Each structure stands twice: as structure tokens, then as C-alpha cells.
Coordinates of C-alpha atoms in Angstrom, one line a residue:
M14 CA -7.2 -9.3 11.3
Q15 CA -3.9 -11.1 10.5
H16 CA -1.1 -9.5 7.9
V17 CA -0.2 -11.5 4.9
D18 CA 3.2 -12.8 5.0
S19 CA 5.3 -11.6 2.2
H20 CA 8.0 -14.5 1.8
Q21 CA 4.7 -16.6 1.8
A22 CA 3.2 -14.4 -1.3
S23 CA 6.6 -14.1 -2.9
S24 CA 7.2 -17.9 -3.0
T25 CA 3.8 -18.5 -4.3
I26 CA 3.5 -16.4 -7.1
L27 CA 2.8 -18.8 -9.8
A28 CA 0.8 -20.8 -7.6
P29 CA -2.8 -19.8 -8.9
L30 CA -1.7 -21.4 -12.0
L31 CA -2.1 -24.5 -10.8
N32 CA -5.7 -23.8 -10.8
K33 CA -6.7 -25.6 -13.7
V34 CA -9.6 -22.7 -13.9
F35 CA -7.3 -19.8 -13.4
R36 CA -4.6 -20.9 -16.0
P37 CA -6.9 -21.2 -19.1
I38 CA -8.5 -17.6 -18.6
W39 CA -5.1 -16.1 -17.4
T40 CA -3.5 -17.6 -20.5
A41 CA -6.3 -16.5 -22.8
S42 CA -6.0 -13.0 -21.4
Q43 CA -2.3 -12.3 -22.0
I44 CA -3.0 -13.6 -25.8
S45 CA -5.9 -11.0 -25.6
S46 CA -4.0 -8.8 -24.5
L47 CA -0.6 -8.8 -26.8
G48 CA -3.5 -8.3 -29.7
W49 CA -4.8 -5.2 -28.0
L50 CA -1.9 -3.9 -27.5
V51 CA -0.9 -4.1 -31.3
Q52 CA -3.7 -2.9 -31.6
T53 CA -3.3 0.5 -29.3
V54 CA -0.2 1.0 -30.9
A55 CA -1.6 0.9 -34.8
I56 CA -4.7 3.2 -33.7
S57 CA -2.3 5.9 -32.0
W58 CA -0.1 5.8 -34.9
L59 CA -3.3 5.8 -37.2
M60 CA -4.6 8.7 -35.8
A61 CA -1.5 10.6 -35.3
T62 CA -1.2 10.2 -39.3
V63 CA -5.0 11.1 -40.3
S64 CA -4.8 13.7 -37.9
A65 CA -2.9 17.1 -37.6
S66 CA -4.6 17.4 -33.6
D67 CA -2.9 17.3 -30.6
L68 CA -5.5 16.8 -28.5
M69 CA -7.2 14.0 -31.2
V70 CA -4.0 12.0 -30.3
A71 CA -4.4 12.0 -26.7
L72 CA -8.1 11.6 -26.6
V73 CA -7.1 8.0 -27.7
Q74 CA -6.8 7.1 -24.7
A75 CA -9.6 8.8 -22.8
A76 CA -12.1 7.4 -25.9
S77 CA -10.6 3.9 -24.6
T78 CA -11.2 4.7 -20.6
L79 CA -14.1 6.9 -20.4
P80 CA -16.5 4.0 -20.6
V81 CA -15.5 2.1 -17.5
F82 CA -15.9 5.5 -16.0
F83 CA -19.7 5.4 -17.0
L84 CA -20.5 2.1 -17.0
S85 CA -18.3 0.2 -14.9
L86 CA -20.2 1.0 -11.3
L87 CA -23.6 -0.8 -13.6
A88 CA -20.6 -4.0 -14.4
G89 CA -20.1 -4.2 -10.9
A90 CA -23.8 -4.7 -10.2
I91 CA -24.3 -7.0 -12.5
A92 CA -21.5 -9.2 -12.0
D93 CA -22.4 -9.6 -7.8
N94 CA -26.0 -10.2 -9.0
F95 CA -25.8 -12.3 -11.7
S96 CA -23.1 -15.1 -13.6
R97 CA -19.9 -13.3 -13.4
R98 CA -19.1 -15.9 -15.9
W99 CA -21.2 -14.7 -18.6
V100 CA -20.9 -11.1 -17.8
M101 CA -17.2 -11.8 -18.9
F102 CA -18.1 -13.5 -22.1
A103 CA -20.4 -10.5 -23.0
G104 CA -17.8 -7.6 -22.0
H105 CA -15.2 -9.9 -24.8
C106 CA -18.2 -10.2 -27.6
L107 CA -18.0 -6.5 -27.2
L108 CA -14.3 -6.6 -27.4
A109 CA -14.2 -8.5 -30.6
L110 CA -16.8 -6.6 -32.0
A111 CA -15.2 -3.0 -31.8
S112 CA -11.7 -5.2 -33.0
T113 CA -13.5 -6.9 -36.4
T114 CA -15.2 -3.4 -36.7
L115 CA -11.6 -1.4 -37.0
L116 CA -10.6 -4.2 -39.3
I117 CA -13.0 -3.9 -41.9
S118 CA -12.7 -0.3 -41.9
V119 CA -9.0 -0.2 -42.7
G120 CA -9.7 -2.6 -44.9
V121 CA -12.1 -0.9 -46.8
G122 CA -10.0 2.4 -46.4
F123 CA -12.8 4.0 -44.5
V124 CA -10.6 5.6 -41.7
R125 CA -11.8 8.9 -39.8
P126 CA -11.1 10.2 -36.5
W127 CA -14.0 9.9 -34.9
L128 CA -14.7 6.4 -36.1
I129 CA -11.3 5.5 -34.2
L130 CA -12.4 7.1 -31.2
A131 CA -16.3 5.6 -31.5
L132 CA -14.5 2.0 -31.6
S133 CA -12.0 2.9 -28.7
F134 CA -14.7 3.9 -26.9
L135 CA -16.6 0.4 -27.8
A136 CA -13.5 -1.6 -26.8
G137 CA -13.5 0.5 -23.6
C138 CA -17.2 -0.5 -22.9
G139 CA -16.2 -4.5 -23.3
F140 CA -13.1 -3.6 -20.8
A141 CA -15.8 -1.7 -18.7
L142 CA -17.9 -4.9 -18.5
N143 CA -15.2 -7.5 -18.0
D144 CA -13.0 -6.0 -15.6
P145 CA -15.2 -6.1 -12.2
A146 CA -16.2 -9.5 -13.0
W147 CA -12.8 -11.1 -14.0
H148 CA -11.6 -9.4 -10.9
A149 CA -14.3 -10.3 -8.3
S150 CA -13.9 -13.8 -9.9
I151 CA -10.1 -14.4 -8.6
G152 CA -11.9 -14.5 -4.9
D153 CA -14.1 -16.6 -6.4
I154 CA -11.9 -19.4 -8.5
L155 CA -8.6 -19.2 -5.9
H156 CA -8.3 -19.0 -2.0
K157 CA -7.8 -15.8 -0.4
R158 CA -4.1 -16.4 0.4
D159 CA -4.0 -16.9 -3.3
I160 CA -5.1 -13.4 -4.2
P161 CA -2.6 -11.2 -3.9
A162 CA -0.3 -13.8 -6.3
A163 CA -3.0 -13.3 -8.4
V164 CA -3.4 -10.1 -9.0
T165 CA 0.4 -9.7 -9.2
L166 CA 0.4 -12.1 -11.5
T167 CA -2.2 -10.8 -14.0
S168 CA -0.4 -7.4 -14.1
V169 CA 3.1 -9.4 -14.3
G170 CA 1.4 -11.2 -17.2
Y171 CA 0.2 -8.3 -18.6
N172 CA 3.4 -6.5 -18.4
I173 CA 5.7 -9.0 -20.1
V174 CA 3.1 -8.5 -22.9
R175 CA 3.5 -5.1 -22.6
S176 CA 7.2 -5.4 -23.0
V177 CA 6.7 -7.2 -26.5
G178 CA 3.1 -6.4 -27.9
P179 CA 4.0 -2.6 -28.8
A180 CA 7.5 -3.4 -30.5
L181 CA 5.5 -6.0 -32.7
G182 CA 3.0 -3.4 -32.9
G183 CA 5.5 -1.4 -34.4
V184 CA 7.5 -3.7 -36.7
I185 CA 4.2 -4.9 -38.1
L186 CA 3.3 -1.9 -38.6
A187 CA 6.5 -0.5 -39.9
F188 CA 7.1 -3.7 -42.5
F189 CA 3.0 -5.1 -43.3
G190 CA 0.8 -2.1 -42.4
P191 CA -2.1 -1.1 -40.0
F192 CA -4.5 -4.0 -42.0
T193 CA -1.6 -6.6 -40.9
A194 CA -1.9 -5.3 -37.3
F195 CA -5.6 -5.3 -36.9
A196 CA -6.2 -8.5 -38.2
L197 CA -3.6 -10.1 -35.8
A198 CA -5.3 -8.0 -32.8
A199 CA -8.6 -9.4 -34.0
L200 CA -7.5 -12.8 -33.9
C201 CA -6.2 -12.4 -30.5
V202 CA -9.3 -10.5 -29.1
L203 CA -11.1 -13.9 -30.2
T204 CA -9.4 -16.1 -27.5
P205 CA -11.0 -15.4 -24.4
L206 CA -14.4 -16.3 -25.9
G207 CA -13.0 -19.9 -26.3
A208 CA -11.1 -20.2 -22.7
I209 CA -14.6 -18.9 -20.6
W210 CA -16.8 -21.0 -22.6
Q211 CA -14.9 -23.7 -21.6
T212 CA -14.1 -23.3 -18.3
K213 CA -16.6 -23.4 -15.4
W214 CA -16.1 -22.7 -11.5
Q215 CA -18.3 -22.7 -8.4
V216 CA -19.7 -19.7 -6.9
C217 CA -21.2 -19.2 -3.4
T218 CA -24.6 -17.5 -4.1
S219 CA -27.2 -15.9 -2.1
P220 CA -30.0 -17.6 -1.8
L221 CA -31.9 -14.5 -2.0
P222 CA -32.9 -13.2 -5.2
P223 CA -31.9 -10.1 -7.5
E224 CA -31.3 -7.3 -6.4
K225 CA -32.5 -4.2 -8.7
M226 CA -29.6 -2.5 -10.3
T227 CA -30.7 1.0 -8.8
T228 CA -30.6 -0.2 -5.3
A229 CA -27.5 -2.9 -6.0
I230 CA -25.7 0.4 -7.7
H231 CA -26.9 2.3 -4.2
D232 CA -25.9 -0.3 -1.9
G233 CA -22.1 -0.6 -3.2
L234 CA -21.6 3.3 -3.1
R235 CA -22.8 3.1 0.6
F236 CA -20.1 0.3 1.5
T237 CA -17.6 2.3 -0.1
A238 CA -18.4 5.6 1.3
M239 CA -18.1 4.1 4.4
S240 CA -14.8 1.9 4.6
L241 CA -12.4 4.0 5.1
E242 CA -9.6 1.9 3.4
I243 CA -11.5 1.7 0.4
R244 CA -12.5 5.0 0.3
S245 CA -8.5 6.4 0.6
A246 CA -7.4 3.4 -2.0
V247 CA -10.0 4.8 -4.5
A248 CA -9.3 8.4 -4.0
R249 CA -5.3 7.8 -4.6
A250 CA -6.2 6.1 -7.5
T251 CA -8.1 8.7 -9.3
L252 CA -5.4 11.3 -8.6
F253 CA -2.5 8.8 -10.1
G254 CA -4.8 7.8 -12.8
L255 CA -5.5 11.5 -13.6
A256 CA -1.5 12.3 -13.2
S257 CA 0.3 9.0 -14.6
V258 CA -1.8 8.9 -18.1
S259 CA 0.3 11.4 -19.2
I260 CA 3.0 9.2 -20.1
L261 CA 0.8 7.0 -22.3
A262 CA -1.4 9.6 -23.6
L263 CA 1.5 12.1 -24.6
L264 CA 4.3 9.8 -25.9
P265 CA 3.0 9.5 -29.1
L266 CA 4.2 13.1 -29.7
V267 CA 7.4 12.6 -27.9
V268 CA 8.3 10.3 -30.4
R269 CA 6.9 12.5 -33.4
D270 CA 7.4 16.0 -32.0
Q271 CA 10.5 15.8 -29.6
L272 CA 12.5 12.4 -31.0
A273 CA 11.6 12.9 -34.4
R274 CA 11.0 9.0 -35.1
G275 CA 8.3 6.6 -36.3
P276 CA 6.2 4.0 -35.0
M277 CA 9.3 1.3 -34.6
V278 CA 10.5 3.7 -31.9
Y279 CA 7.2 4.3 -30.5
G280 CA 6.9 0.5 -30.0
I281 CA 9.9 0.3 -28.3
L282 CA 9.5 2.9 -26.1
L283 CA 6.3 1.3 -25.1
A284 CA 7.8 -2.4 -24.8
G285 CA 10.6 -0.5 -22.7
F286 CA 7.7 0.7 -20.2
G287 CA 6.4 -3.0 -20.1
A288 CA 9.8 -4.3 -19.3
G289 CA 10.1 -1.9 -16.3
A290 CA 6.9 -2.9 -15.2
F291 CA 7.6 -6.6 -15.2
F292 CA 10.8 -6.2 -13.2
A293 CA 8.7 -4.5 -11.1
G294 CA 6.1 -7.3 -10.5
L295 CA 9.1 -9.9 -10.2
S296 CA 10.2 -7.9 -7.7
S297 CA 7.3 -6.7 -5.6
S298 CA 7.5 -8.8 -2.9
F299 CA 10.5 -8.2 -1.7
L300 CA 10.0 -4.2 -2.2
R301 CA 7.2 -4.8 0.5
R302 CA 9.2 -6.6 3.1
I303 CA 11.4 -3.6 3.3
I304 CA 8.8 -0.7 2.5
P305 CA 5.3 -0.2 4.0
Q306 CA 2.9 -0.5 1.5
N307 CA 1.5 3.3 1.4
K308 CA 5.6 4.4 1.2
L309 CA 5.9 2.1 -1.9
V310 CA 3.3 3.5 -3.7
A311 CA 4.6 7.1 -2.6
V312 CA 7.6 6.1 -4.2
A313 CA 6.2 4.6 -7.5
S314 CA 4.7 7.9 -7.8
V315 CA 8.3 9.5 -7.5
A316 CA 9.1 7.3 -9.9
C317 CA 7.0 8.2 -12.4
A318 CA 7.3 11.9 -11.7
T319 CA 10.7 11.2 -12.9
C320 CA 9.9 9.6 -15.7
C321 CA 7.5 12.9 -16.9
L322 CA 10.1 15.1 -16.5
S323 CA 12.7 13.0 -18.0
L324 CA 10.6 12.8 -21.4
A325 CA 10.2 16.5 -21.1
L326 CA 13.9 17.4 -21.0
T327 CA 15.6 15.0 -23.5
S328 CA 16.0 14.0 -26.9
S329 CA 17.6 10.4 -26.6
V330 CA 15.7 7.5 -27.7
A331 CA 18.1 5.5 -25.0
V332 CA 17.2 7.8 -21.7
A333 CA 13.8 7.5 -23.2
A334 CA 13.4 4.1 -23.1
F335 CA 15.4 3.9 -19.4
A336 CA 12.6 6.7 -18.1
L337 CA 9.9 4.6 -19.2
A338 CA 11.0 1.3 -17.6
L339 CA 11.5 3.2 -14.5
G340 CA 7.6 4.8 -15.2
G341 CA 6.4 1.3 -15.8
A342 CA 7.3 -0.1 -12.6
G343 CA 5.9 2.7 -10.4
W344 CA 2.8 2.7 -12.9
L345 CA 2.2 -1.4 -12.0
I346 CA 3.7 -1.6 -8.3
T347 CA 0.6 1.5 -7.5
W348 CA -1.8 -0.3 -9.5
T349 CA -1.2 -3.8 -8.0
G350 CA -1.3 -2.5 -4.2
I351 CA -4.3 -0.5 -5.1
D352 CA -6.2 -3.7 -6.5
V353 CA -5.0 -6.0 -3.8
S354 CA -6.2 -3.2 -1.0
V355 CA -9.7 -3.3 -2.4
Q356 CA -10.1 -6.6 -2.7
L357 CA -8.9 -7.5 0.5
A358 CA -10.7 -5.4 2.0
S359 CA -14.3 -6.0 0.3
P360 CA -16.7 -9.0 1.3
R361 CA -17.8 -11.1 -1.5
W362 CA -21.2 -9.7 -1.7
V363 CA -20.0 -6.3 -2.7
V364 CA -16.6 -6.8 -4.4
G365 CA -17.4 -6.5 -7.7
R366 CA -18.9 -3.1 -6.7
T367 CA -16.6 -2.0 -4.7
L368 CA -13.5 -2.8 -7.7
S369 CA -15.9 -1.2 -10.0
I370 CA -16.1 1.9 -8.1
Y371 CA -12.5 1.9 -8.2
Y372 CA -12.0 1.0 -11.6
A373 CA -14.6 3.9 -12.6
L374 CA -13.0 6.8 -10.9
S375 CA -9.8 5.4 -11.5
A376 CA -10.5 5.8 -15.3
G377 CA -12.4 8.8 -15.0
G378 CA -9.1 10.1 -13.9
M379 CA -7.5 8.8 -16.4
A380 CA -9.9 10.1 -18.9
A381 CA -9.7 13.5 -17.5
G382 CA -5.8 13.7 -17.6
S383 CA -5.8 12.5 -21.2
W384 CA -7.9 15.5 -22.2
V385 CA -6.0 18.0 -19.8
W386 CA -2.5 17.0 -20.7
G387 CA -3.3 17.1 -24.7
T388 CA -5.3 20.1 -24.2
I389 CA -2.1 21.6 -22.5
A390 CA 0.2 20.5 -25.1
Q391 CA -1.9 21.5 -27.6
N392 CA -2.3 25.6 -26.4
Y393 CA 1.3 25.7 -25.0
S394 CA 3.8 23.1 -25.7
L395 CA 4.5 19.1 -25.2
T396 CA 7.5 20.1 -22.9
W397 CA 5.2 22.1 -20.6
A398 CA 2.6 19.2 -20.6
L399 CA 5.4 16.9 -19.2
E400 CA 6.7 19.0 -16.7
A401 CA 3.3 19.7 -15.3
A402 CA 2.4 16.1 -14.8
S403 CA 5.9 15.3 -13.2
G404 CA 4.7 17.6 -10.4
A405 CA 1.3 16.5 -10.4
L406 CA 2.7 13.3 -9.4
L407 CA 4.9 14.8 -6.9
L408 CA 1.6 16.2 -5.0
V409 CA -0.3 12.7 -5.7
A410 CA 2.9 11.1 -3.7
A411 CA 2.5 14.0 -0.8
A412 CA -1.1 12.7 -0.6
G413 CA -0.1 9.5 0.9
V414 CA -0.4 11.4 4.4
L415 CA -4.0 12.1 4.0
L416 CA -5.0 9.1 1.7
P417 CA -3.0 6.2 3.0
V418 CA -3.4 2.9 1.3
R419 CA -3.4 0.2 4.0
S420 CA -1.2 -2.9 4.3
W421 CA -2.0 -5.9 2.2
E422 CA -4.3 -7.4 5.7
E423 CA -6.3 -10.8 5.5
A424 CA -9.8 -10.6 7.0
D425 CA -12.4 -13.1 7.2
Q426 CA -14.4 -11.6 4.7
E427 CA -17.2 -14.9 3.4
T428 CA -20.7 -14.3 4.7
S429 CA -21.5 -16.1 7.7
D430 CA -24.4 -18.7 7.8
F431 CA -27.8 -17.0 9.1
H432 CA -31.4 -18.5 9.4
P433 CA -33.9 -16.2 8.9
P434 CA -36.2 -16.6 11.9
K435 CA -39.1 -18.0 12.4
L436 CA -42.5 -15.0 12.4
A437 CA -46.3 -15.3 13.8
L438 CA -47.0 -13.1 10.1
D439 CA -46.9 -13.6 6.9
L440 CA -44.7 -11.3 5.5
K441 CA -43.8 -10.6 1.5
P442 CA -40.7 -10.1 0.6
R443 CA -41.7 -6.0 0.0
S444 CA -43.8 -6.1 3.5
G445 CA -42.2 -3.5 5.9
P446 CA -41.0 -1.0 7.1
I447 CA -39.1 -3.8 9.3
G448 CA -38.2 -2.3 13.3
V449 CA -35.3 -4.0 14.8
K450 CA -34.5 -3.8 18.7
V451 CA -31.8 -5.6 20.6
E452 CA -31.9 -5.0 24.4
Y453 CA -28.6 -5.0 26.5
S454 CA -27.8 -5.4 30.2
I455 CA -24.3 -3.2 30.8
S456 CA -23.0 -2.5 34.3
E457 CA -21.3 0.4 34.7
E458 CA -17.9 -0.6 35.1
N459 CA -18.4 -2.1 31.0
I460 CA -20.1 0.9 30.0
E461 CA -16.7 2.2 27.8
A462 CA -16.0 -1.0 26.6
F463 CA -19.9 -1.2 25.6
L464 CA -19.8 2.5 23.8
V465 CA -16.5 1.5 21.5
C466 CA -18.2 -2.1 20.6
M467 CA -21.4 -0.4 19.4
R468 CA -19.6 2.2 17.3
A469 CA -18.0 -0.6 15.5
R470 CA -21.3 -2.4 15.5
R471 CA -23.4 0.9 14.1
H472 CA -20.5 0.9 11.3
V473 CA -21.1 -2.6 10.3
Q474 CA -24.7 -2.5 10.4
S475 CA -25.0 0.9 8.8
R476 CA -23.0 -0.4 5.8
A477 CA -24.8 -3.3 5.3
G478 CA -28.5 -1.7 4.8
A479 CA -29.5 -0.8 8.1
R480 CA -31.3 2.4 8.6
N481 CA -32.1 5.2 11.0
W482 CA -29.3 3.5 13.8
T483 CA -29.7 4.9 17.3
L484 CA -28.4 4.0 20.6
Q485 CA -30.9 3.9 23.5
R486 CA -30.6 4.3 27.7
N487 CA -33.4 3.3 29.7
L488 CA -33.8 6.3 32.5
Q489 CA -35.7 4.2 34.7
T490 CA -33.4 1.3 34.4
P491 CA -29.7 2.5 33.6
S492 CA -28.3 -0.6 33.3
V493 CA -30.8 -1.5 30.0
W494 CA -30.0 -0.4 26.3
T495 CA -31.3 -1.0 23.3
E496 CA -30.1 -0.2 20.1
T497 CA -32.8 0.0 16.9
F498 CA -32.5 0.4 13.3
R499 CA -34.7 -0.3 10.8
T500 CA -34.9 -1.7 7.5
P501 CA -37.6 -0.2 4.2
T502 CA -38.5 -4.3 3.5
W503 CA -38.7 -7.6 4.9
M504 CA -36.4 -8.5 2.0
D505 CA -34.0 -5.7 3.0
F506 CA -33.7 -7.1 6.2
L507 CA -33.2 -10.4 5.1
R508 CA -30.1 -9.2 2.7
L509 CA -28.3 -7.3 5.6
N510 CA -28.3 -10.5 7.9
Y511 CA -26.7 -12.6 4.9
R512 CA -24.4 -9.8 4.0
L513 CA -22.5 -9.9 7.5
T514 CA -18.9 -11.4 7.2
A515 CA -18.0 -13.5 9.7
A516 CA -15.9 -10.7 10.9
D517 CA -18.9 -8.6 11.4
K518 CA -20.1 -11.4 13.6
D519 CA -17.2 -11.0 16.2
V520 CA -18.4 -7.6 17.2
A521 CA -22.1 -9.3 18.1
K522 CA -19.7 -11.9 19.8
N523 CA -17.9 -8.7 21.5
L524 CA -21.0 -7.6 23.0
W525 CA -22.2 -10.4 24.1
A526 CA -19.8 -10.5 25.6
L527 CA -20.4 -8.0 28.1
H528 CA -23.7 -8.4 28.3
D529 CA -24.6 -9.3 31.9
G530 CA -28.0 -11.5 31.2
E531 CA -28.2 -14.7 31.6
L532 CA -29.0 -15.5 27.8
P533 CA -27.7 -13.6 25.0
P534 CA -29.6 -10.2 23.9
Q535 CA -32.7 -10.9 21.9
T536 CA -33.5 -9.2 18.5
V537 CA -37.0 -8.0 19.0
L538 CA -38.6 -8.0 15.1
S539 CA -41.8 -5.5 14.4
I540 CA -43.1 -4.5 11.6
E541 CA -44.6 -0.5 11.1
R542 CA -48.1 0.3 10.3
T543 CA -49.6 3.9 10.2
T544 CA -52.5 5.4 11.2
D545 CA -53.5 7.8 8.8
A546 CA -56.8 8.1 7.9
A547 CA -56.0 8.7 4.4
R548 CA -54.2 5.3 4.2
T549 CA -56.3 3.1 6.2
R550 CA -59.5 1.6 5.6
P551 CA -62.7 2.8 7.7
V552 CA -63.9 0.1 10.2
E553 CA -67.7 0.3 10.5
V554 CA -67.9 -0.2 14.3
S555 CA -71.5 -2.0 15.5
R556 CA -71.3 -3.0 19.1
P557 CA -69.1 -0.5 21.5
L558 CA -65.6 -2.0 22.0
R559 CA -64.3 -3.1 25.5

């Protein structure tokens, strides 16, 4: 693996904007984000005015993030099996529907707490459908070396908007009322539909038909569970989301109860959060040059903990704004670092699903955190909730010892060419189970190196779909070793081989180098057949068998 040059990443952070496909979608996404942030301010403040429950105010964040937890994995499977462009289009249609419905509801004067939560939930469904497809498409649109810059640019762009959108939302709420805020939001949310409709990009498609959704989800879960770097990143993101969401979930209560201010100050404080994230994005390349990625994410968690503690102890708007800038910086550095780590560790065939698992569990953590911190604030006190969240974030920082986020590395995750073998039998896609045997001749001095390579081989084959993998040694001829595994069907065998990346194929080349035979190890394919009398057609024997 080759480390991504941080200096190169910093000098090319704007390079993705030169791409004629990435640029319009990225620009439209920022306009949409502006509208969404204006709407978020309006929704949160509207809920704080129509409901006296602290829990209902905190649940606004939960309602928009919970769908990502429930639907993101399905959306990732859809993004890996169908056109990611059309999946993105469908997601933005749901967002537009939620925004326009909310606009109409406010216009006719029918605003209820549960209606606000329901429409926030619908908007969350749009995000759940769009986000895995959009982030997976970054690797389709751009070269792999531009992925870190594109992910950082996406986060920085969002936080530029975050520094303007909340303040704009507060101004509109204060001077023009919620209807105008929701009208602007609805217009902005419609923008990406036009950008996606007008742009197209080439995607390397599999020659095989789409998988069943249940199979695709299972394969994505298996790959993620067997990838240590992805598993650690997802667990860390879930814990961080659980603890750090307290900043945004409790901020309306901080403004209303602790600072005794209105929507204008709420918007200004959110702008401070976005400004901190913006400046962190600009300096992220420099920070990653001087601090290892895992330690940087831990420092970011400490910054968010400091933010929570400061909000719990201050009654000054200026101090709160500075604390939120620090929290925004920690927020961006953490999510950007984890996002890029998951992308670079995932082959193209499964990247939508690994990202969706990451989004689902981190969103689930944020939804649970919104409920936890809202409940603590309601049953105990707002100060107590913020102090407890600060302690939780310090524990998340310490979790880096057990759940490290790896440094950004660039591996060849493109699937390699595979040509199906010629068969003497006419197999159907569902024919099977298929048994696979590969024999190696290994000298005594190469056994230790062979076993090391075989451990990597088992990992590579199993996460791509191999079942019942075994390694056997011949008792009569100890130099002969046999690798065996099976797949449920012939189609599963083809998928397994199409999924192997160039990096995975290097493991096979290392094994061939240890093989003593003149020819490479030969693969023997077989199909299992039952001898169960109940499942075998009876055969009439009219003459003796010879």
C-alpha cells in the first residue's frame, strides 16, 4: 500500500472542482444544504415554540437521522446494484417532497409537533437514499487520488454554508417569519434535481445481473465485519455520533433557557459552529502532516468535549460562539477522517454498502444520543446533560487505543479482469453448490511463509463470498497442500472472482511464487450432487451394471 501524500492532498484540494461532472453536483449540493440549514433552524425553533417538551425539541435531530439508521443499508445495496445517479435523484425527490409539504402546512396554519417530526423523518429518508449513492459516486467520477480532496471539499463546502445558513435562517425567522424560511428552503432543495438530471458519468458495471437485495445486504455486512479497518472506523463513528450530537440537539435549549435569547442568536451560534468546521477543513491537510490520523481524531473528540463543557458553564453568547467554533472543528475533522478511511478501504463493488453501514450506525448513534441527552436534560438539568456528554466524548477519545482509525492509505481497490473458465457441463446461474480445490506443492523451508500467505488468502476469499474455506495437507505426500472452499451457486462463484481486486490477486501471486511446480497451481471445479434417495429419481435397471 502507498500512503497518500498529505502535501499533494493540500495542494490539490480544489482539483475536484475542475471536473465538469463533480462541479455542478457539488455546487447544487451546497445550495441545497443552504436551504436545508435554513429549514433546520426554522424547524427547531418552531418546535421550541409549539411544544413545551425539551424531549420533543431534541427529537427533531433524532427524526432526521433515524431513517439513515434504518434505511441506509438498503440504500447502499441499491446504490451498488443500480444506477447511483438515479438513486441520488430519487433521494432528492423525497427531500423536495418533505420541504414543500412543510411549506404548505405552515402556510395553511396546520403545525403540530408530530407533523414536524414526521416531515423531518421523510427528509431523513431522502438523505438515507442519497448519501451512500453520492459518496460512492465520488470514486466513480474522480480518480482515486482525488477522493480525499473531494471528501474534504464536500465537508468544507457544507460548513461554509453552515456558517451562513443558520444566521440567514435566524434573520429570516426574526424579520419575515417561518413561512418565508420554509419557502426559501423548498426552492434550494429543488436545485440538485436539475444538476443530477443534466449530468452523466461513466460507471464500471459488472457483467453479472444485479444481486437480490437480501443477498447484497448480507454480502455488505460480511465484508464490513471481516475488514478490521472498516469495522474500527464504523465503531468509532457510532460512539462519536452518540456523544457529539449533544451539541446540536441541546443547542436550542441552551439559547432559550441558559442564554435567554431568540432565533437570531441561535442562528449566529450555529454559524460559529460552521465557521469552526470551515477553518478546520482548510487546515486539515497541515494537521494531518504533523499529527497521525488516529491521534487527530482523538484530539477532535477532546475539542468537542471542551465545547460541551463550555456550553454547560457559560451564560455569555461570545464564549458560547467560541466554544461552538471549537466543536465544529472537531466535528469536521472526525467525520472527514473516518469517511475517507472507509472509502479508501472499500473495493468499488461494495463501497456503497460499507459507506451505508457507516452512515447507518453513526446516524443511529446520533439518533440515540439525541434521545439520551434530551431525556437527561428534561429529567435532571441541561447543565447535567452537557457535562455528561463532555465526559462521554473524553471516553470516545480514549477509545482510539482499541478502535484506531487508520492513516489514509491508497490501495488498488479496482476489480481485476476475470474470464470465466470453460466447462464441460451446461450450468445455470443457480446450479450448485460449487466446490473449489486448489493444490500447491510446497517445500519444507517455505511452509511458514506459505501459511502466512494462506491466512491472507482465507481472509480475501471469505470476505468476497467463499464458504467453508479449509486448508488440508496430504498425509502420504506432505509437500502437497489443498485449499478448498465452496459457493452456494455458480453465480456466486462468478461474483466471488469478479469481486477480487488487483490487491487481492497479489496474494495469489505470492502463493504461486512459493509453489514448486513448473505450472501454476491448478483450480479444480466440481458441483455437489446429493445421494439422498428421497431427492434422487429412481432408476430402473434392466441389465446388470458392469
